[in-house]
JSON list of C-alpha atoms in Angstrom, two decimals:
[
{"chain": "T", "resi": 106, "resn": "MET", "atom": "CA", "xyz": [-22.98, -56.43, 38.43]},
{"chain": "T", "resi": 107, "resn": "GLY", "atom": "CA", "xyz": [-20.84, -55.55, 35.18]},
{"chain": "T", "resi": 108, "resn": "PHE", "atom": "CA", "xyz": [-17.91, -53.59, 34.52]},
{"chain": "T", "resi": 109, "resn": "PRO", "atom": "CA", "xyz": [-17.09, -50.89, 36.87]},
{"chain": "T", "resi": 110, "resn": "CYS", "atom": "CA", "xyz": [-17.09, -48.40, 33.93]},
{"chain": "T", "resi": 111, "resn": "ARG", "atom": "CA", "xyz": [-16.44, -44.92, 33.90]},
{"chain": "T", "resi": 112, "resn": "SER", "atom": "CA", "xyz": [-19.05, -42.48, 34.87]},
{"chain": "T", "resi": 113, "resn": "ARG", "atom": "CA", "xyz": [-20.72, -40.50, 32.40]},
{"chain": "T", "resi": 114, "resn": "ARG", "atom": "CA", "xyz": [-20.92, -37.71, 34.97]},
{"chain": "T", "resi": 115, "resn": "ARG", "atom": "CA", "xyz": [-18.43, -35.51, 36.39]},
{"chain": "T", "resi": 116, "resn": "SER", "atom": "CA", "xyz": [-17.56, -36.25, 40.03]},
{"chain": "T", "resi": 117, "resn": "ARG", "atom": "CA", "xyz": [-17.39, -33.13, 42.25]},
{"chain": "T", "resi": 118, "resn": "TYR", "atom": "CA", "xyz": [-13.58, -34.23, 42.11]},
{"chain": "T", "resi": 119, "resn": "ALA", "atom": "CA", "xyz": [-13.47, -33.93, 38.22]},
{"chain": "T", "resi": 120, "resn": "ARG", "atom": "CA", "xyz": [-14.88, -30.43, 38.53]},
{"chain": "T", "resi": 121, "resn": "ALA", "atom": "CA", "xyz": [-12.71, -29.28, 40.68]},
{"chain": "T", "resi": 122, "resn": "MET", "atom": "CA", "xyz": [-9.70, -30.13, 39.00]},
{"chain": "T", "resi": 123, "resn": "PRO", "atom": "CA", "xyz": [-8.56, -27.21, 36.70]},
{"chain": "T", "resi": 124, "resn": "HIS", "atom": "CA", "xyz": [-5.78, -29.56, 35.30]},
{"chain": "T", "resi": 125, "resn": "ASP", "atom": "CA", "xyz": [-5.09, -33.11, 32.99]},
{"chain": "T", "resi": 126, "resn": "LEU", "atom": "CA", "xyz": [-2.34, -35.36, 34.44]},
{"chain": "T", "resi": 127, "resn": "HIS", "atom": "CA", "xyz": [0.29, -34.99, 31.76]},
{"chain": "T", "resi": 128, "resn": "LEU", "atom": "CA", "xyz": [0.94, -38.61, 30.20]},
{"chain": "T", "resi": 129, "resn": "GLN", "atom": "CA", "xyz": [4.93, -38.70, 28.98]},
{"chain": "T", "resi": 130, "resn": "PRO", "atom": "CA", "xyz": [6.75, -40.62, 25.49]},
{"chain": "T", "resi": 131, "resn": "LEU", "atom": "CA", "xyz": [8.69, -43.70, 27.79]},
{"chain": "T", "resi": 132, "resn": "ALA", "atom": "CA", "xyz": [12.03, -44.63, 25.94]},
{"chain": "T", "resi": 133, "resn": "PRO", "atom": "CA", "xyz": [12.13, -47.37, 23.56]},
{"chain": "T", "resi": 134, "resn": "SER", "atom": "CA", "xyz": [13.60, -49.51, 25.45]},
{"chain": "T", "resi": 135, "resn": "VAL", "atom": "CA", "xyz": [11.59, -49.62, 28.03]},
{"chain": "T", "resi": 136, "resn": "GLN", "atom": "CA", "xyz": [8.27, -49.20, 25.62]},
{"chain": "T", "resi": 137, "resn": "ARG", "atom": "CA", "xyz": [9.29, -52.63, 23.86]},
{"chain": "T", "resi": 138, "resn": "ALA", "atom": "CA", "xyz": [9.70, -54.19, 27.73]},
{"chain": "T", "resi": 139, "resn": "THR", "atom": "CA", "xyz": [6.23, -53.08, 28.65]},
{"chain": "T", "resi": 140, "resn": "ARG", "atom": "CA", "xyz": [4.54, -52.71, 25.61]},
{"chain": "T", "resi": 141, "resn": "ARG", "atom": "CA", "xyz": [3.22, -49.41, 26.69]},
{"chain": "T", "resi": 142, "resn": "PRO", "atom": "CA", "xyz": [4.34, -46.22, 23.98]},
{"chain": "T", "resi": 143, "resn": "ILE", "atom": "CA", "xyz": [3.52, -43.86, 27.55]},
{"chain": "T", "resi": 144, "resn": "GLY", "atom": "CA", "xyz": [2.93, -43.58, 30.69]},
{"chain": "T", "resi": 145, "resn": "PHE", "atom": "CA", "xyz": [3.08, -40.97, 33.61]},
{"chain": "T", "resi": 146, "resn": "GLY", "atom": "CA", "xyz": [6.94, -40.98, 32.77]},
{"chain": "T", "resi": 147, "resn": "TYR", "atom": "CA", "xyz": [9.74, -40.76, 35.55]},
{"chain": "T", "resi": 148, "resn": "VAL", "atom": "CA", "xyz": [8.72, -37.35, 37.20]},
{"chain": "T", "resi": 149, "resn": "PRO", "atom": "CA", "xyz": [5.92, -36.96, 39.52]},
{"chain": "T", "resi": 150, "resn": "ALA", "atom": "CA", "xyz": [2.66, -36.04, 37.76]},
{"chain": "T", "resi": 151, "resn": "LEU", "atom": "CA", "xyz": [2.18, -33.25, 35.94]},
{"chain": "T", "resi": 152, "resn": "GLY", "atom": "CA", "xyz": [-0.79, -30.64, 35.97]},
{"chain": "T", "resi": 153, "resn": "VAL", "atom": "CA", "xyz": [-1.66, -29.29, 32.14]},
{"chain": "T", "resi": 154, "resn": "ARG", "atom": "CA", "xyz": [-4.59, -27.70, 30.50]},
{"chain": "T", "resi": 155, "resn": "GLY", "atom": "CA", "xyz": [-5.37, -25.77, 26.90]},
{"chain": "T", "resi": 156, "resn": "VAL", "atom": "CA", "xyz": [-3.53, -26.88, 24.32]},
{"chain": "T", "resi": 157, "resn": "GLN", "atom": "CA", "xyz": [-0.69, -29.77, 26.40]},
{"chain": "T", "resi": 158, "resn": "ALA", "atom": "CA", "xyz": [-3.65, -31.61, 27.42]},
{"chain": "T", "resi": 159, "resn": "LEU", "atom": "CA", "xyz": [-5.42, -31.50, 24.12]},
{"chain": "T", "resi": 160, "resn": "VAL", "atom": "CA", "xyz": [-2.57, -33.23, 23.30]},
{"chain": "T", "resi": 161, "resn": "ASP", "atom": "CA", "xyz": [-2.60, -35.59, 25.62]},
{"chain": "T", "resi": 162, "resn": "GLN", "atom": "CA", "xyz": [-6.42, -36.36, 25.62]},
{"chain": "T", "resi": 163, "resn": "TRP", "atom": "CA", "xyz": [-6.29, -36.55, 21.34]},
{"chain": "T", "resi": 164, "resn": "MET", "atom": "CA", "xyz": [-2.80, -39.39, 22.17]},
{"chain": "T", "resi": 165, "resn": "ARG", "atom": "CA", "xyz": [-4.89, -41.16, 24.98]},
{"chain": "T", "resi": 166, "resn": "ILE", "atom": "CA", "xyz": [-8.11, -42.01, 21.70]},
{"chain": "T", "resi": 167, "resn": "PHE", "atom": "CA", "xyz": [-5.01, -42.63, 19.39]},
{"chain": "T", "resi": 168, "resn": "LEU", "atom": "CA", "xyz": [-2.94, -45.54, 21.17]},
{"chain": "T", "resi": 169, "resn": "THR", "atom": "CA", "xyz": [-5.85, -46.85, 22.69]},
{"chain": "T", "resi": 170, "resn": "ALA", "atom": "CA", "xyz": [-6.67, -50.31, 21.00]},
{"chain": "T", "resi": 171, "resn": "LYS", "atom": "CA", "xyz": [-10.48, -49.72, 19.42]},
{"chain": "T", "resi": 172, "resn": "GLY", "atom": "CA", "xyz": [-12.18, -52.67, 21.12]},
{"chain": "T", "resi": 173, "resn": "SER", "atom": "CA", "xyz": [-9.98, -52.75, 24.35]},
{"chain": "T", "resi": 174, "resn": "ASP", "atom": "CA", "xyz": [-11.93, -50.43, 26.47]},
{"chain": "T", "resi": 175, "resn": "PRO", "atom": "CA", "xyz": [-15.24, -52.62, 27.94]},
{"chain": "T", "resi": 176, "resn": "CYS", "atom": "CA", "xyz": [-17.71, -49.27, 28.45]},
{"chain": "T", "resi": 177, "resn": "ASP", "atom": "CA", "xyz": [-17.06, -47.88, 25.25]},
{"chain": "T", "resi": 178, "resn": "LEU", "atom": "CA", "xyz": [-15.79, -50.92, 22.11]},
{"chain": "T", "resi": 179, "resn": "ASP", "atom": "CA", "xyz": [-15.77, -47.76, 20.03]},
{"chain": "T", "resi": 180, "resn": "PHE", "atom": "CA", "xyz": [-13.16, -45.77, 21.89]},
{"chain": "T", "resi": 181, "resn": "GLY", "atom": "CA", "xyz": [-10.10, -45.53, 20.49]},
{"chain": "T", "resi": 182, "resn": "THR", "atom": "CA", "xyz": [-7.86, -46.66, 16.40]},
{"chain": "T", "resi": 183, "resn": "ASP", "atom": "CA", "xyz": [-7.13, -49.68, 14.96]},
{"chain": "T", "resi": 184, "resn": "ALA", "atom": "CA", "xyz": [-3.25, -47.36, 15.36]},
{"chain": "T", "resi": 185, "resn": "VAL", "atom": "CA", "xyz": [-1.53, -50.34, 17.53]},
{"chain": "T", "resi": 186, "resn": "THR", "atom": "CA", "xyz": [-2.75, -53.00, 15.04]},
{"chain": "T", "resi": 187, "resn": "LEU", "atom": "CA", "xyz": [0.28, -51.56, 13.01]},
{"chain": "T", "resi": 188, "resn": "ILE", "atom": "CA", "xyz": [2.55, -52.58, 16.03]},
{"chain": "T", "resi": 189, "resn": "GLY", "atom": "CA", "xyz": [4.58, -55.80, 14.52]},
{"chain": "T", "resi": 190, "resn": "SER", "atom": "CA", "xyz": [3.27, -55.63, 11.00]},
{"chain": "T", "resi": 191, "resn": "THR", "atom": "CA", "xyz": [5.03, -56.03, 7.49]},
{"chain": "T", "resi": 192, "resn": "VAL", "atom": "CA", "xyz": [3.03, -53.26, 5.81]},
{"chain": "T", "resi": 193, "resn": "SER", "atom": "CA", "xyz": [4.79, -51.09, 3.46]},
{"chain": "T", "resi": 194, "resn": "PRO", "atom": "CA", "xyz": [5.65, -47.34, 4.60]},
{"chain": "T", "resi": 195, "resn": "ASP", "atom": "CA", "xyz": [3.58, -45.81, 2.08]},
{"chain": "T", "resi": 196, "resn": "ASN", "atom": "CA", "xyz": [0.24, -48.16, 3.17]},
{"chain": "T", "resi": 197, "resn": "ALA", "atom": "CA", "xyz": [1.37, -47.43, 7.13]},
{"chain": "T", "resi": 198, "resn": "VAL", "atom": "CA", "xyz": [0.88, -43.56, 6.33]},
{"chain": "T", "resi": 199, "resn": "GLU", "atom": "CA", "xyz": [-2.48, -44.07, 4.70]},
{"chain": "T", "resi": 200, "resn": "PHE", "atom": "CA", "xyz": [-3.84, -46.89, 7.90]},
{"chain": "T", "resi": 201, "resn": "LEU", "atom": "CA", "xyz": [-2.00, -43.54, 10.33]},
{"chain": "T", "resi": 202, "resn": "ARG", "atom": "CA", "xyz": [-4.13, -40.68, 8.20]},
{"chain": "T", "resi": 203, "resn": "ASN", "atom": "CA", "xyz": [-7.30, -42.27, 8.94]},
{"chain": "T", "resi": 204, "resn": "ALA", "atom": "CA", "xyz": [-6.69, -43.78, 12.49]},
{"chain": "T", "resi": 205, "resn": "VAL", "atom": "CA", "xyz": [-5.67, -39.77, 13.02]},
{"chain": "T", "resi": 206, "resn": "ALA", "atom": "CA", "xyz": [-9.22, -38.67, 11.62]},
{"chain": "T", "resi": 207, "resn": "ASP", "atom": "CA", "xyz": [-10.90, -41.40, 13.51]},
{"chain": "T", "resi": 208, "resn": "CYS", "atom": "CA", "xyz": [-9.29, -39.91, 16.60]},
{"chain": "T", "resi": 209, "resn": "ASN", "atom": "CA", "xyz": [-10.33, -36.53, 15.82]},
{"chain": "T", "resi": 210, "resn": "ALA", "atom": "CA", "xyz": [-13.96, -37.32, 15.11]},
{"chain": "T", "resi": 211, "resn": "GLN", "atom": "CA", "xyz": [-14.21, -39.08, 18.12]},
{"chain": "T", "resi": 212, "resn": "LEU", "atom": "CA", "xyz": [-12.60, -36.27, 20.09]},
{"chain": "T", "resi": 213, "resn": "ARG", "atom": "CA", "xyz": [-15.02, -33.78, 18.92]},
{"chain": "T", "resi": 214, "resn": "ALA", "atom": "CA", "xyz": [-17.82, -35.97, 19.66]},
{"chain": "T", "resi": 215, "resn": "ILE", "atom": "CA", "xyz": [-16.86, -36.06, 22.98]},
{"chain": "T", "resi": 216, "resn": "GLN", "atom": "CA", "xyz": [-16.18, -32.44, 23.32]},
{"chain": "T", "resi": 217, "resn": "ASN", "atom": "CA", "xyz": [-19.08, -31.30, 21.64]},
{"chain": "T", "resi": 218, "resn": "LYS", "atom": "CA", "xyz": [-21.06, -33.33, 25.21]},
{"chain": "T", "resi": 219, "resn": "LEU", "atom": "CA", "xyz": [-18.48, -30.66, 26.79]},
{"chain": "T", "resi": 220, "resn": "PRO", "atom": "CA", "xyz": [-20.22, -26.99, 26.02]},
{"chain": "T", "resi": 221, "resn": "ASN", "atom": "CA", "xyz": [-17.95, -25.00, 28.52]},
{"chain": "T", "resi": 222, "resn": "LYS", "atom": "CA", "xyz": [-14.71, -25.82, 27.35]},
{"chain": "T", "resi": 223, "resn": "PRO", "atom": "CA", "xyz": [-12.63, -23.39, 27.04]},
{"chain": "T", "resi": 224, "resn": "ASP", "atom": "CA", "xyz": [-11.39, -22.81, 22.98]},
{"chain": "T", "resi": 225, "resn": "ASP", "atom": "CA", "xyz": [-7.95, -23.28, 24.16]},
{"chain": "T", "resi": 226, "resn": "GLY", "atom": "CA", "xyz": [-8.60, -27.33, 25.11]},
{"chain": "T", "resi": 227, "resn": "ARG", "atom": "CA", "xyz": [-10.85, -27.88, 21.76]},
{"chain": "T", "resi": 228, "resn": "LEU", "atom": "CA", "xyz": [-9.82, -29.72, 19.23]},
{"chain": "T", "resi": 229, "resn": "ASP", "atom": "CA", "xyz": [-9.23, -27.71, 15.81]},
{"chain": "T", "resi": 230, "resn": "ASP", "atom": "CA", "xyz": [-7.70, -29.67, 13.97]},
{"chain": "T", "resi": 231, "resn": "GLY", "atom": "CA", "xyz": [-5.32, -32.82, 13.78]},
{"chain": "T", "resi": 232, "resn": "ILE", "atom": "CA", "xyz": [-3.61, -33.55, 10.09]},
{"chain": "T", "resi": 233, "resn": "VAL", "atom": "CA", "xyz": [-0.23, -35.38, 9.66]},
{"chain": "T", "resi": 234, "resn": "THR", "atom": "CA", "xyz": [2.32, -33.05, 7.98]},
{"chain": "T", "resi": 235, "resn": "ARG", "atom": "CA", "xyz": [5.20, -35.27, 7.55]},
{"chain": "T", "resi": 236, "resn": "ALA", "atom": "CA", "xyz": [5.75, -39.06, 7.41]},
{"chain": "T", "resi": 237, "resn": "GLU", "atom": "CA", "xyz": [9.53, -41.00, 6.47]},
{"chain": "T", "resi": 238, "resn": "ALA", "atom": "CA", "xyz": [10.11, -44.30, 6.24]},
{"chain": "T", "resi": 239, "resn": "ASP", "atom": "CA", "xyz": [13.13, -45.09, 8.86]},
{"chain": "T", "resi": 240, "resn": "PRO", "atom": "CA", "xyz": [15.98, -45.99, 5.60]},
{"chain": "T", "resi": 241, "resn": "THR", "atom": "CA", "xyz": [17.53, -48.57, 8.43]},
{"chain": "T", "resi": 242, "resn": "GLY", "atom": "CA", "xyz": [14.63, -50.73, 9.15]},
{"chain": "T", "resi": 243, "resn": "PRO", "atom": "CA", "xyz": [10.95, -51.69, 8.20]},
{"chain": "T", "resi": 244, "resn": "GLY", "atom": "CA", "xyz": [9.93, -48.49, 10.14]},
{"chain": "T", "resi": 245, "resn": "VAL", "atom": "CA", "xyz": [8.07, -44.86, 9.42]},
{"chain": "T", "resi": 246, "resn": "ALA", "atom": "CA", "xyz": [7.84, -42.12, 11.43]},
{"chain": "T", "resi": 247, "resn": "VAL", "atom": "CA", "xyz": [4.68, -39.63, 11.51]},
{"chain": "T", "resi": 248, "resn": "TRP", "atom": "CA", "xyz": [3.96, -35.80, 12.81]},
{"chain": "T", "resi": 249, "resn": "VAL", "atom": "CA", "xyz": [0.94, -34.94, 13.73]},
{"chain": "T", "resi": 250, "resn": "SER", "atom": "CA", "xyz": [0.23, -31.23, 13.83]},
{"chain": "T", "resi": 251, "resn": "ILE", "atom": "CA", "xyz": [-2.71, -30.76, 16.71]},
{"chain": "T", "resi": 252, "resn": "SER", "atom": "CA", "xyz": [-4.25, -27.53, 16.88]},
{"chain": "T", "resi": 253, "resn": "ASN", "atom": "CA", "xyz": [-6.96, -26.11, 19.21]},
{"chain": "T", "resi": 254, "resn": "VAL", "atom": "CA", "xyz": [-10.06, -23.54, 17.87]},
{"chain": "T", "resi": 255, "resn": "ALA", "atom": "CA", "xyz": [-7.67, -20.61, 20.17]},
{"chain": "T", "resi": 256, "resn": "GLY", "atom": "CA", "xyz": [-4.73, -21.27, 17.21]},
{"chain": "T", "resi": 257, "resn": "ASP", "atom": "CA", "xyz": [-2.30, -22.50, 18.72]},
{"chain": "T", "resi": 258, "resn": "SER", "atom": "CA", "xyz": [-0.69, -26.06, 18.04]},
{"chain": "T", "resi": 259, "resn": "ARG", "atom": "CA", "xyz": [1.89, -29.07, 18.54]},
{"chain": "T", "resi": 260, "resn": "VAL", "atom": "CA", "xyz": [3.04, -30.90, 16.43]},
{"chain": "T", "resi": 261, "resn": "VAL", "atom": "CA", "xyz": [3.55, -34.79, 17.97]},
{"chain": "T", "resi": 262, "resn": "LEU", "atom": "CA", "xyz": [5.84, -37.63, 16.19]},
{"chain": "T", "resi": 263, "resn": "LEU", "atom": "CA", "xyz": [3.73, -40.28, 16.74]},
{"chain": "T", "resi": 264, "resn": "PRO", "atom": "CA", "xyz": [5.69, -43.21, 18.76]},
{"chain": "T", "resi": 265, "resn": "ASP", "atom": "CA", "xyz": [6.86, -45.89, 15.75]},
{"chain": "T", "resi": 266, "resn": "LEU", "atom": "CA", "xyz": [3.81, -48.27, 15.41]},
{"chain": "T", "resi": 267, "resn": "ILE", "atom": "CA", "xyz": [5.90, -50.70, 12.94]},
{"chain": "T", "resi": 268, "resn": "ALA", "atom": "CA", "xyz": [8.71, -52.98, 14.71]},
{"chain": "T", "resi": 269, "resn": "LEU", "atom": "CA", "xyz": [11.73, -51.24, 13.98]},
{"chain": "T", "resi": 270, "resn": "PRO", "atom": "CA", "xyz": [15.22, -51.96, 14.75]},
{"chain": "T", "resi": 271, "resn": "GLU", "atom": "CA", "xyz": [16.82, -50.59, 17.84]},
{"chain": "T", "resi": 272, "resn": "TYR", "atom": "CA", "xyz": [16.38, -46.79, 18.13]},
{"chain": "T", "resi": 273, "resn": "ASP", "atom": "CA", "xyz": [17.33, -44.75, 20.49]},
{"chain": "T", "resi": 274, "resn": "GLY", "atom": "CA", "xyz": [16.44, -41.27, 19.17]},
{"chain": "T", "resi": 275, "resn": "GLY", "atom": "CA", "xyz": [20.18, -40.50, 18.03]}
]
């Protein structure tokens, strides 16, 4: 019988829904407790499209561990393997740059199969724009700029993927 994999064909519901569901970062304490950096958040589900839907799709790929999807073992990146690691910040940033490039390639391959996707939801590029080592612990903060073909972009602070001391964004 196999696994109940996602259908490669879009359902009639997917064709009728003009928005994606918005994924939201969870509070650091919830991230540690659940081991999930993103979820549907604390407000009712939000419909998004355009560059925000693109960012959400990019983050889903980036934060999925490669090999964890039984229907597509190549889906996702190795970025989550940094969780709890003891690599230096410089090595972590280089590792994350490679994960960003892998994520970009996967998203482009997915979008190339959707020729009617509007430009505001189509990836132009995702690049690491800034990286800073956390001076209080063995962590690194990485900002990625994700831009679409229409020329809009958003800067995303990647969740802390290396074990950090207590940090609540302050």
